[in-house]
mmCIF file of C-alpha atoms in Angstrom:
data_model
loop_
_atom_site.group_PDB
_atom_site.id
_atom_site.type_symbol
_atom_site.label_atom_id
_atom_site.label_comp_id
_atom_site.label_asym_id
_atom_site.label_seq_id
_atom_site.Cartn_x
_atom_site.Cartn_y
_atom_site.Cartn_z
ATOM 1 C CA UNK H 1 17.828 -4.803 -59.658
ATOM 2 C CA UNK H 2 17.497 -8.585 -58.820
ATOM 3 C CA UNK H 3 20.420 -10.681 -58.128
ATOM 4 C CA UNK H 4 21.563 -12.935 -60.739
ATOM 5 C CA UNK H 5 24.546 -15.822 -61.269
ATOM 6 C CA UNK H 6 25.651 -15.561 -65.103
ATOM 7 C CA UNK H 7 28.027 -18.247 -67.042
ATOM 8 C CA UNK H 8 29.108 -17.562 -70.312
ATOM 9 C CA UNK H 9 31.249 -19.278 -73.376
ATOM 10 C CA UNK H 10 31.649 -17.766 -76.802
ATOM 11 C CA UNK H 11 28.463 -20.236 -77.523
ATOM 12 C CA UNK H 12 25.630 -19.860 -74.551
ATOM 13 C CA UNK H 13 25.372 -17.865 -71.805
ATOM 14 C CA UNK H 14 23.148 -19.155 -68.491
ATOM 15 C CA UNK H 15 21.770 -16.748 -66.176
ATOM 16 C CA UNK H 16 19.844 -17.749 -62.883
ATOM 17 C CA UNK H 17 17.365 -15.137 -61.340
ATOM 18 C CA UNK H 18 17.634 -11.998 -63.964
ATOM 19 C CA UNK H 19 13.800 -10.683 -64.012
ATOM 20 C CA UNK H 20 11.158 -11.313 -62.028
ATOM 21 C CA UNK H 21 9.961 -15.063 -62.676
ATOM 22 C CA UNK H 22 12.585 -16.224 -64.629
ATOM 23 C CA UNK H 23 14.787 -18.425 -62.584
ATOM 24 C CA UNK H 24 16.256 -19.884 -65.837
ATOM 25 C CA UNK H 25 17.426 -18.344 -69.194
ATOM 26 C CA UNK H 26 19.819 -19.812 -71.978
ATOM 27 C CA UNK H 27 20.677 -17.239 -74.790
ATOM 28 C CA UNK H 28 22.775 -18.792 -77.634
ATOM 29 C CA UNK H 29 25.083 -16.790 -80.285
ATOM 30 C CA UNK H 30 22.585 -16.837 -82.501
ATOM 31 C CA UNK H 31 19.397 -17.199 -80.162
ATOM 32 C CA UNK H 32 18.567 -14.525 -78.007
ATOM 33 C CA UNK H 33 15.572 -16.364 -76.435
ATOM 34 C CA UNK H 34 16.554 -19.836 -76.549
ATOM 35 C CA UNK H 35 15.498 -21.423 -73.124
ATOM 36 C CA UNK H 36 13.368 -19.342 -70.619
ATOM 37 C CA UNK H 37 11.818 -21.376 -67.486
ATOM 38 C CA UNK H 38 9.479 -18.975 -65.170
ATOM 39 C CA UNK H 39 10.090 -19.908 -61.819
ATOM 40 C CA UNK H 40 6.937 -18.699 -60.369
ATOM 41 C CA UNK H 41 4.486 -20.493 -62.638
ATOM 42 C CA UNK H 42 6.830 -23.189 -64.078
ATOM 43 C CA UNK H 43 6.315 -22.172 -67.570
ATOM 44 C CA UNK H 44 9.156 -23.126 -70.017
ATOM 45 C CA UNK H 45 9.495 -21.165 -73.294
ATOM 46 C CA UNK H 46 11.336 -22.344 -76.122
ATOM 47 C CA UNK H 47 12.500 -19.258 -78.703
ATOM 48 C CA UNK H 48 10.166 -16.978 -76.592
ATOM 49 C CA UNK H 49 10.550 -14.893 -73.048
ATOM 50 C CA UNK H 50 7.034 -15.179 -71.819
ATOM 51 C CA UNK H 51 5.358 -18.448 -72.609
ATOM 52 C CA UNK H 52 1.998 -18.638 -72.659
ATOM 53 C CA UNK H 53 1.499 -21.701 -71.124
ATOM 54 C CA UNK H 54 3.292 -24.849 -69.597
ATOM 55 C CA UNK H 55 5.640 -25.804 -72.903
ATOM 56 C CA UNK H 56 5.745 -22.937 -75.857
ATOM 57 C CA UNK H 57 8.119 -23.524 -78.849
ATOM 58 C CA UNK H 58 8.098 -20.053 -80.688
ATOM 59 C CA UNK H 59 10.529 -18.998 -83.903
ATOM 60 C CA UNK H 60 10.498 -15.755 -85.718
ATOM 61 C CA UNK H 61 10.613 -16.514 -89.441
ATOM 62 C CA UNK H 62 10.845 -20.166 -89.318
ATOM 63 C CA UNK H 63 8.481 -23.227 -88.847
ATOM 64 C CA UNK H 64 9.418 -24.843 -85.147
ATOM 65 C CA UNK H 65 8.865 -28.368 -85.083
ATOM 66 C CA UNK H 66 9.057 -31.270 -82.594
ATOM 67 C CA UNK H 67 11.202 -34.334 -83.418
ATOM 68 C CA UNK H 68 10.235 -37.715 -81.611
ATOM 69 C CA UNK H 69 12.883 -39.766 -82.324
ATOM 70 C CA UNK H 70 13.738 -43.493 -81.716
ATOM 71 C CA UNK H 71 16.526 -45.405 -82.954
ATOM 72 C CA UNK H 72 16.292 -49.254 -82.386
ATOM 73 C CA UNK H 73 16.393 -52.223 -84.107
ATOM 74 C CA UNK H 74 13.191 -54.001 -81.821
ATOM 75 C CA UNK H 75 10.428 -52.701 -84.166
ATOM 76 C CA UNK H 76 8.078 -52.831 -81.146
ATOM 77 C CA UNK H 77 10.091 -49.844 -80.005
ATOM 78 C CA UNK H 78 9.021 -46.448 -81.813
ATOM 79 C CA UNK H 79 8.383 -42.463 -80.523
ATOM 80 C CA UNK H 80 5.534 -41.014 -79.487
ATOM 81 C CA UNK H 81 2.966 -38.609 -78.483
ATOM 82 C CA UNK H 82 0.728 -39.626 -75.462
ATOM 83 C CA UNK H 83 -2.454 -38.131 -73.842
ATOM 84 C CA UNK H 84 -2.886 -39.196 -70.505
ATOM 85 C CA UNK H 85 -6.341 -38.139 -68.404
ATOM 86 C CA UNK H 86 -8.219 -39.461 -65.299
ATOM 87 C CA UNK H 87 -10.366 -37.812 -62.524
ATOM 88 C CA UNK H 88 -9.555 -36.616 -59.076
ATOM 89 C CA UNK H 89 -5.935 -35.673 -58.663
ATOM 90 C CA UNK H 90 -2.577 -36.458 -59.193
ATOM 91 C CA UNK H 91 -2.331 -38.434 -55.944
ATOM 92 C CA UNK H 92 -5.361 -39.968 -55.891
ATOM 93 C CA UNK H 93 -6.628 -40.882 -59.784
ATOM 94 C CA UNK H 94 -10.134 -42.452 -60.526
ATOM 95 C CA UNK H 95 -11.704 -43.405 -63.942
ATOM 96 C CA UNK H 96 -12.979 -40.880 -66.180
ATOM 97 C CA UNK H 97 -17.024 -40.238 -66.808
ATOM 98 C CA UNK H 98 -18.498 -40.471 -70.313
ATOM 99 C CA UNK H 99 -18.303 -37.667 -72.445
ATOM 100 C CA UNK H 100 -14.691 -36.563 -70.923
ATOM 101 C CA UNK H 101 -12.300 -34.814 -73.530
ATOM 102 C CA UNK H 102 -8.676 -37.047 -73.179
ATOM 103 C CA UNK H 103 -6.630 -35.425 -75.628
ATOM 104 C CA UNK H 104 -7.101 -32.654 -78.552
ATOM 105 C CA UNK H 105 -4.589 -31.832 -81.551
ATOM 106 C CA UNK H 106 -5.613 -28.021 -82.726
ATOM 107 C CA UNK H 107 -4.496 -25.833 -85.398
ATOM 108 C CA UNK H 108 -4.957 -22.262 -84.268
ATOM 109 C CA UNK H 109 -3.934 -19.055 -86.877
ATOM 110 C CA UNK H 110 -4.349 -15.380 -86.345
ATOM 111 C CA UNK H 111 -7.442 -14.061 -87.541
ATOM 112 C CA UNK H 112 -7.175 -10.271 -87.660
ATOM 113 C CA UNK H 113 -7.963 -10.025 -84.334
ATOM 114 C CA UNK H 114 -5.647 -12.816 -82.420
ATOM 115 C CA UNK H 115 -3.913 -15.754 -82.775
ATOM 116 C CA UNK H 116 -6.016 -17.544 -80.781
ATOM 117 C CA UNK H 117 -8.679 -18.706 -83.494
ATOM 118 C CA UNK H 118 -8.995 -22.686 -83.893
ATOM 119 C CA UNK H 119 -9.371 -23.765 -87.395
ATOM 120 C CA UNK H 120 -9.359 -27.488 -86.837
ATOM 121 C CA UNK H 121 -8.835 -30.020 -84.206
ATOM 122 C CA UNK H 122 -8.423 -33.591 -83.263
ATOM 123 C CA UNK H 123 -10.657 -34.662 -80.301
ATOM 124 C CA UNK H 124 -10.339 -37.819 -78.346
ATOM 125 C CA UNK H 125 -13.167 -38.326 -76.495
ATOM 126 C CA UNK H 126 -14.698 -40.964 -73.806
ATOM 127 C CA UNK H 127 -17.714 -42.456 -75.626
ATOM 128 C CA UNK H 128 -21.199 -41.321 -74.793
ATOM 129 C CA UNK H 129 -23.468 -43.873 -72.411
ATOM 130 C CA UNK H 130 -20.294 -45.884 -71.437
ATOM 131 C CA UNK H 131 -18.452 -45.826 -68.415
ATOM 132 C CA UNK H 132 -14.798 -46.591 -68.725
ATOM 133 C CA UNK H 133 -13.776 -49.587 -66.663
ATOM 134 C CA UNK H 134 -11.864 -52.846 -66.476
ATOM 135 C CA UNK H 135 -8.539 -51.772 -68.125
ATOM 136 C CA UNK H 136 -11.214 -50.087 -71.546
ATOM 137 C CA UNK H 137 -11.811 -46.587 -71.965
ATOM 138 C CA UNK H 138 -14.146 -46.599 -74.711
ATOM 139 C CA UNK H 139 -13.065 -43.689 -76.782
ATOM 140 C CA UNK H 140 -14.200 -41.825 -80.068
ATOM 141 C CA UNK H 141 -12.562 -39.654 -82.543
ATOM 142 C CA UNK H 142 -13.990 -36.459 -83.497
ATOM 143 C CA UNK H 143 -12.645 -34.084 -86.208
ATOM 144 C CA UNK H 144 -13.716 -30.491 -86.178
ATOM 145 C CA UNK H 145 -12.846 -27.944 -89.220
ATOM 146 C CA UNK H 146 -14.692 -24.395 -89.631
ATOM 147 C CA UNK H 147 -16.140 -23.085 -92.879
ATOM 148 C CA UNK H 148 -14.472 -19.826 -94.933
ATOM 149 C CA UNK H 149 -17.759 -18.959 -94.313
ATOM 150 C CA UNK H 150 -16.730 -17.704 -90.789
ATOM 151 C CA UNK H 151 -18.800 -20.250 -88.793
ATOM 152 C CA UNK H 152 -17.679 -21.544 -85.576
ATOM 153 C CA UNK H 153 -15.441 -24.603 -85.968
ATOM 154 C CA UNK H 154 -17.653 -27.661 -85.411
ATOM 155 C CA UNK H 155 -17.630 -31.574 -85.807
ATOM 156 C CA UNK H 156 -17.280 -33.022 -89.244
ATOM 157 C CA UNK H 157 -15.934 -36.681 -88.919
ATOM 158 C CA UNK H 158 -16.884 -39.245 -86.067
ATOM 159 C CA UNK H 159 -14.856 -42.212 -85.537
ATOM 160 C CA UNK H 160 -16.706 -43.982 -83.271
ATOM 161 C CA UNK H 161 -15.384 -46.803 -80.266
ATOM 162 C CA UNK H 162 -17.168 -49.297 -82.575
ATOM 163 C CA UNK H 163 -15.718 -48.439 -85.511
ATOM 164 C CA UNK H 164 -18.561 -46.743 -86.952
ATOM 165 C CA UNK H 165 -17.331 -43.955 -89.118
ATOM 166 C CA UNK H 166 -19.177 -40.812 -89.262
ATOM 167 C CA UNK H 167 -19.037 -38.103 -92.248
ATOM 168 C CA UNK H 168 -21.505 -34.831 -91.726
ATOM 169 C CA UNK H 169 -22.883 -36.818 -88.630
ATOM 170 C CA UNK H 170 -21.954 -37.601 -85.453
ATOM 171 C CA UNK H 171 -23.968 -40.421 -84.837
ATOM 172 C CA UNK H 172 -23.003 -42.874 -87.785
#
């Protein structure tokens, strides 16, 4: 049995070192799984005891969402949702090639099999035949969908750095 530290109110309780990997659990009165961080891989899961990756917000019989919220009166100020990307490492960042994928926004549903299936996504992409440079990073937006047909998801709308716009081609 592993060693644990356990606080409790009649609202939360916070335990420290129950199970193997998680170094960090919040249970609510009403929220069995509320806060789980995995010590060994630094996963955090939200509603869930075994995250599948770095950040997982799960809910049984709900819809989870994710509030970014600002409150100012400087209407330069707002929330929001940033990809960031470069090559090399952490420590030592250089500019990205052509071609590289920054960011993607998916929608992913169970499809008999698992819930891994994408549906649609969002894909932010370094332009092709330009190299990113002097404070630019050329970048187009792609939108995939996939047919009811049961095709593979592929790309249906280009947005391109020059403000071509693409529909059924991605080369407008």
């Amino acid at each position: 049995s592993a060693s644990c530290l356990k606080l409790a109110t009649d609202k939360a309780t916070v335990t420290l070192g129950t199970d193997a990997g998680d170094d960090f659990v919040v249970t609510g009165s009403s929220a069995s799984n509320a806060l789980v961080i995995e010590g060994e891989s630094g996963q955090v899961g939200i509603g869930c005891t075994d995250p599948a990756d770095k950040l997982e917000i799960s809910e049984d019989g709900g819809s989870p969402r994710i509030y970014i919220s600002n409150y100012d009166n400087t209407e330069a100020l707002s929330g929001g949702l940033f990809f960031q990307k470069a090559d090399g490492s952490r420590a030592s960042q250089t500019a990205l090639d052509a071609e590289a994928v920054i960011g993607v926004i998916a929608a992913m549903g169970h499809d008999g099999g698992d819930l891994l299936t994408t549906g649609a996504k969002i894909e932010f992409k370094v332009a092709d035949g330009v190299t990113p440079g002097s404070s630019q990073v050329p970048t187009n937006i792609n939108l995939h969908t996939s047919h009811a047909s049961g095709d593979s998801i592929a790309q249906k709308m280009t947005i391109l750095h020059n403000g071509n716009v693409g529909i059924g081609t991605a080369l407008p």
